[in-house]
Amino acid sequence: LIETALQGRSQAALVWWRQADVDRRGLIPYLLEREGTLLEEHHLPGYTVFLYVIDEERPALETRRVDVHFGPLRLRDAVVQTWVPADEATAVALTWRLEGALKHPYKVALSLVDERGRTIARRDQFLRDASGRDTASWYDGQEVTNYYTLYLPPGVAPLDYALEVSVYHERDLAGLDLLDLAGAPAGK
């Protein structure tokens, strides 16, 4: 729908009213970043206006089918915007499946890391379904896609970077264990 609305346009604006967060999964900024580049932000009392320049050519997306277990959360798919200019952002979509139950709301931390292990960009965001419910309210077998926008710092070197994903609860920053094929903990 947004892609259709942006056809033939050179700019788009997103007005974000802070008291009514209706996009808890991050879909709208994700789609706008996929279609263009954040040009500027205007912070006003109660809301923020984001101005995007729409790209003539859509950037490349890489889709990967993955099967990574973080306890009862399984990461199933990852869609990552590749070949991003240093002064822009990369858009990432992750599809999760709950296999079991979780007692607490969990967050995902995405980090773009260089070859020396230094974090170049990071984004932490609660996992939410389309209705805005956190992981403690999901049902067994539910699949949910969340959307992330990682803003790159100005002047970052045009290199290949690793995308690291972790899942944690705010009271237990150690996070959920990554499970190996046998279901045994294999680290964070």
mmCIF file of C-alpha atoms in Angstrom:
data_model
loop_
_atom_site.group_PDB
_atom_site.id
_atom_site.type_symbol
_atom_site.label_atom_id
_atom_site.label_comp_id
_atom_site.label_asym_id
_atom_site.label_seq_id
_atom_site.Cartn_x
_atom_site.Cartn_y
_atom_site.Cartn_z
ATOM 1 C CA LEU A 1 0.000 0.000 0.000
ATOM 2 C CA ILE A 2 2.780 2.461 0.892
ATOM 3 C CA GLU A 3 4.760 1.391 -2.176
ATOM 4 C CA THR A 4 1.751 2.225 -4.381
ATOM 5 C CA ALA A 5 1.168 5.573 -2.658
ATOM 6 C CA LEU A 6 4.819 6.554 -3.196
ATOM 7 C CA GLN A 7 4.964 5.765 -6.917
ATOM 8 C CA GLY A 8 5.955 8.875 -8.847
ATOM 9 C CA ARG A 9 6.612 10.853 -5.659
ATOM 10 C CA SER A 10 9.920 12.495 -4.786
ATOM 11 C CA GLN A 11 9.281 12.988 -1.053
ATOM 12 C CA ALA A 12 7.145 11.639 1.767
ATOM 13 C CA ALA A 13 6.530 12.815 5.314
ATOM 14 C CA LEU A 14 5.689 10.731 8.355
ATOM 15 C CA VAL A 15 4.000 12.557 11.237
ATOM 16 C CA TRP A 16 4.610 10.583 14.428
ATOM 17 C CA TRP A 17 2.364 11.544 17.322
ATOM 18 C CA ARG A 18 4.143 10.255 20.435
ATOM 19 C CA GLN A 19 0.986 9.586 22.467
ATOM 20 C CA ALA A 20 -0.553 7.186 19.944
ATOM 21 C CA ASP A 21 2.030 4.647 18.851
ATOM 22 C CA VAL A 22 -0.048 2.604 16.405
ATOM 23 C CA ASP A 23 2.979 1.044 14.667
ATOM 24 C CA ARG A 24 4.657 -0.898 17.449
ATOM 25 C CA ARG A 25 6.333 -3.308 15.014
ATOM 26 C CA GLY A 26 8.118 -0.503 13.107
ATOM 27 C CA LEU A 27 6.514 -1.230 9.711
ATOM 28 C CA ILE A 28 6.011 2.357 8.480
ATOM 29 C CA PRO A 29 9.611 3.607 9.047
ATOM 30 C CA TYR A 30 10.864 0.282 7.620
ATOM 31 C CA LEU A 31 8.857 0.711 4.400
ATOM 32 C CA LEU A 32 9.763 4.382 4.032
ATOM 33 C CA GLU A 33 13.451 3.560 4.496
ATOM 34 C CA ARG A 34 13.206 0.752 1.938
ATOM 35 C CA GLU A 35 11.677 3.180 -0.551
ATOM 36 C CA GLY A 36 13.860 6.182 0.238
ATOM 37 C CA THR A 37 16.185 7.970 2.613
ATOM 38 C CA LEU A 38 15.460 9.862 5.816
ATOM 39 C CA LEU A 39 16.397 13.449 4.997
ATOM 40 C CA GLU A 40 15.511 15.289 8.197
ATOM 41 C CA GLU A 41 13.567 15.154 11.464
ATOM 42 C CA HIS A 42 11.596 18.006 13.012
ATOM 43 C CA HIS A 43 10.825 17.606 16.727
ATOM 44 C CA LEU A 44 7.762 19.576 17.766
ATOM 45 C CA PRO A 45 5.718 19.521 20.995
ATOM 46 C CA GLY A 46 3.980 16.132 21.109
ATOM 47 C CA TYR A 47 5.040 14.856 17.688
ATOM 48 C CA THR A 48 7.894 14.450 15.238
ATOM 49 C CA VAL A 49 7.859 14.919 11.472
ATOM 50 C CA PHE A 50 10.199 12.686 9.440
ATOM 51 C CA LEU A 51 10.901 13.811 5.882
ATOM 52 C CA TYR A 52 12.019 11.157 3.366
ATOM 53 C CA VAL A 53 13.392 11.522 -0.155
ATOM 54 C CA ILE A 54 12.055 8.700 -2.328
ATOM 55 C CA ASP A 55 14.735 6.811 -4.287
ATOM 56 C CA GLU A 56 14.362 6.356 -8.028
ATOM 57 C CA GLU A 57 15.699 2.803 -7.785
ATOM 58 C CA ARG A 58 14.751 0.445 -5.013
ATOM 59 C CA PRO A 59 17.761 -0.925 -3.084
ATOM 60 C CA ALA A 60 18.586 -4.628 -3.106
ATOM 61 C CA LEU A 61 16.997 -6.884 -0.491
ATOM 62 C CA GLU A 62 18.415 -10.195 0.588
ATOM 63 C CA THR A 63 15.952 -12.770 1.895
ATOM 64 C CA ARG A 64 17.239 -15.660 3.947
ATOM 65 C CA ARG A 65 15.311 -18.596 5.322
ATOM 66 C CA VAL A 66 16.869 -19.287 8.728
ATOM 67 C CA ASP A 67 16.138 -21.666 11.558
ATOM 68 C CA VAL A 68 17.598 -20.236 14.751
ATOM 69 C CA HIS A 69 16.166 -21.029 18.183
ATOM 70 C CA PHE A 70 16.295 -18.591 21.096
ATOM 71 C CA GLY A 71 14.631 -20.769 23.701
ATOM 72 C CA PRO A 72 10.956 -20.985 22.689
ATOM 73 C CA LEU A 73 11.385 -18.228 20.060
ATOM 74 C CA ARG A 74 12.429 -19.380 16.598
ATOM 75 C CA LEU A 75 13.807 -16.944 14.050
ATOM 76 C CA ARG A 76 12.414 -18.169 10.710
ATOM 77 C CA ASP A 77 13.149 -15.526 8.059
ATOM 78 C CA ALA A 78 15.327 -12.463 7.653
ATOM 79 C CA VAL A 79 14.978 -9.806 4.953
ATOM 80 C CA VAL A 80 17.884 -7.353 4.938
ATOM 81 C CA GLN A 81 18.455 -4.293 2.783
ATOM 82 C CA THR A 82 21.974 -4.605 1.352
ATOM 83 C CA TRP A 83 24.362 -2.161 -0.301
ATOM 84 C CA VAL A 84 23.329 0.793 1.806
ATOM 85 C CA PRO A 85 25.195 4.115 1.442
ATOM 86 C CA ALA A 86 27.082 5.163 4.573
ATOM 87 C CA ASP A 87 24.819 8.111 5.332
ATOM 88 C CA GLU A 88 21.580 6.144 5.206
ATOM 89 C CA ALA A 89 19.957 3.286 7.128
ATOM 90 C CA THR A 90 19.443 -0.390 6.536
ATOM 91 C CA ALA A 91 15.986 -1.928 6.798
ATOM 92 C CA VAL A 92 15.595 -5.379 8.370
ATOM 93 C CA ALA A 93 12.499 -7.584 8.728
ATOM 94 C CA LEU A 94 12.629 -10.633 11.019
ATOM 95 C CA THR A 95 9.918 -13.298 11.215
ATOM 96 C CA TRP A 96 9.560 -15.107 14.540
ATOM 97 C CA ARG A 97 7.583 -18.162 15.645
ATOM 98 C CA LEU A 98 6.705 -18.893 19.261
ATOM 99 C CA GLU A 99 7.066 -22.559 20.179
ATOM 100 C CA GLY A 100 5.953 -22.813 23.754
ATOM 101 C CA ALA A 101 5.206 -19.942 26.102
ATOM 102 C CA LEU A 102 7.008 -16.896 27.446
ATOM 103 C CA LYS A 103 6.158 -15.259 30.761
ATOM 104 C CA HIS A 104 7.688 -11.867 29.986
ATOM 105 C CA PRO A 105 7.815 -9.376 27.134
ATOM 106 C CA TYR A 106 11.066 -9.798 25.214
ATOM 107 C CA LYS A 107 13.120 -7.395 23.140
ATOM 108 C CA VAL A 108 15.283 -7.967 20.093
ATOM 109 C CA ALA A 109 18.657 -6.264 19.862
ATOM 110 C CA LEU A 110 20.049 -5.871 16.357
ATOM 111 C CA SER A 111 23.671 -4.863 15.979
ATOM 112 C CA LEU A 112 25.713 -4.125 12.894
ATOM 113 C CA VAL A 113 29.235 -5.264 13.776
ATOM 114 C CA ASP A 114 32.562 -4.787 11.995
ATOM 115 C CA GLU A 115 35.293 -7.417 11.536
ATOM 116 C CA ARG A 116 36.877 -6.450 14.894
ATOM 117 C CA GLY A 117 33.622 -6.945 16.804
ATOM 118 C CA ARG A 118 32.857 -3.235 17.232
ATOM 119 C CA THR A 119 29.205 -2.228 17.102
ATOM 120 C CA ILE A 120 28.565 0.260 14.288
ATOM 121 C CA ALA A 121 24.778 0.600 14.736
ATOM 122 C CA ARG A 122 22.301 -0.905 17.206
ATOM 123 C CA ARG A 123 18.545 -1.052 17.629
ATOM 124 C CA ASP A 124 16.559 -2.525 20.529
ATOM 125 C CA GLN A 125 12.844 -3.049 20.127
ATOM 126 C CA PHE A 126 10.090 -5.030 21.840
ATOM 127 C CA LEU A 127 8.744 -7.987 19.892
ATOM 128 C CA ARG A 128 5.092 -7.201 19.057
ATOM 129 C CA ASP A 129 2.426 -8.868 16.970
ATOM 130 C CA ALA A 130 0.139 -6.975 14.551
ATOM 131 C CA SER A 131 -2.201 -6.092 17.435
ATOM 132 C CA GLY A 132 0.645 -4.667 19.524
ATOM 133 C CA ARG A 133 0.739 -7.568 22.012
ATOM 134 C CA ASP A 134 4.120 -8.496 23.479
ATOM 135 C CA THR A 135 5.566 -12.028 23.587
ATOM 136 C CA ALA A 136 3.931 -12.858 26.942
ATOM 137 C CA SER A 137 0.534 -12.666 25.164
ATOM 138 C CA TRP A 138 1.418 -14.642 22.037
ATOM 139 C CA TYR A 139 -0.045 -18.107 21.509
ATOM 140 C CA ASP A 140 1.953 -21.249 20.799
ATOM 141 C CA GLY A 141 2.701 -21.478 17.070
ATOM 142 C CA GLN A 142 2.085 -17.785 16.351
ATOM 143 C CA GLU A 143 4.301 -16.262 13.629
ATOM 144 C CA VAL A 144 5.079 -12.555 13.771
ATOM 145 C CA THR A 145 7.190 -10.249 11.613
ATOM 146 C CA ASN A 146 8.855 -7.230 13.204
ATOM 147 C CA TYR A 147 10.575 -4.422 11.307
ATOM 148 C CA TYR A 148 13.760 -2.579 12.200
ATOM 149 C CA THR A 149 15.633 0.401 10.847
ATOM 150 C CA LEU A 150 19.341 0.610 11.703
ATOM 151 C CA TYR A 151 20.633 4.141 11.147
ATOM 152 C CA LEU A 152 24.290 4.188 10.150
ATOM 153 C CA PRO A 153 26.556 6.861 11.627
ATOM 154 C CA PRO A 154 27.926 9.458 9.205
ATOM 155 C CA GLY A 155 31.296 8.501 7.765
ATOM 156 C CA VAL A 156 31.023 4.757 8.363
ATOM 157 C CA ALA A 157 33.406 2.857 6.076
ATOM 158 C CA PRO A 158 31.820 1.156 3.034
ATOM 159 C CA LEU A 159 32.601 -2.398 4.148
ATOM 160 C CA ASP A 160 30.754 -5.634 4.807
ATOM 161 C CA TYR A 161 29.292 -5.868 8.311
ATOM 162 C CA ALA A 162 27.739 -8.720 10.263
ATOM 163 C CA LEU A 163 24.192 -8.429 11.555
ATOM 164 C CA GLU A 164 23.912 -9.860 15.069
ATOM 165 C CA VAL A 165 20.556 -10.700 16.652
ATOM 166 C CA SER A 166 19.911 -11.316 20.336
ATOM 167 C CA VAL A 167 16.738 -11.677 22.404
ATOM 168 C CA TYR A 168 16.441 -10.511 26.011
ATOM 169 C CA HIS A 169 14.115 -9.443 28.794
ATOM 170 C CA GLU A 170 14.825 -6.060 30.394
ATOM 171 C CA ARG A 171 15.120 -7.556 33.889
ATOM 172 C CA ASP A 172 17.503 -10.267 32.673
ATOM 173 C CA LEU A 173 19.911 -8.585 30.287
ATOM 174 C CA ALA A 174 21.770 -11.866 29.756
ATOM 175 C CA GLY A 175 19.098 -12.800 27.232
ATOM 176 C CA LEU A 176 17.759 -16.036 25.848
ATOM 177 C CA ASP A 177 20.175 -18.794 24.965
ATOM 178 C CA LEU A 178 20.764 -19.684 21.361
ATOM 179 C CA LEU A 179 19.991 -23.416 21.059
ATOM 180 C CA ASP A 180 21.915 -25.893 18.917
ATOM 181 C CA LEU A 181 20.293 -28.632 16.806
ATOM 182 C CA ALA A 182 19.996 -30.918 19.857
ATOM 183 C CA GLY A 183 18.246 -28.154 21.858
ATOM 184 C CA ALA A 184 21.238 -27.485 24.143
ATOM 185 C CA PRO A 185 22.337 -23.924 25.003
ATOM 186 C CA ALA A 186 25.039 -22.730 22.581
ATOM 187 C CA GLY A 187 25.677 -19.182 23.844
ATOM 188 C CA LYS A 188 23.979 -15.846 23.489
#
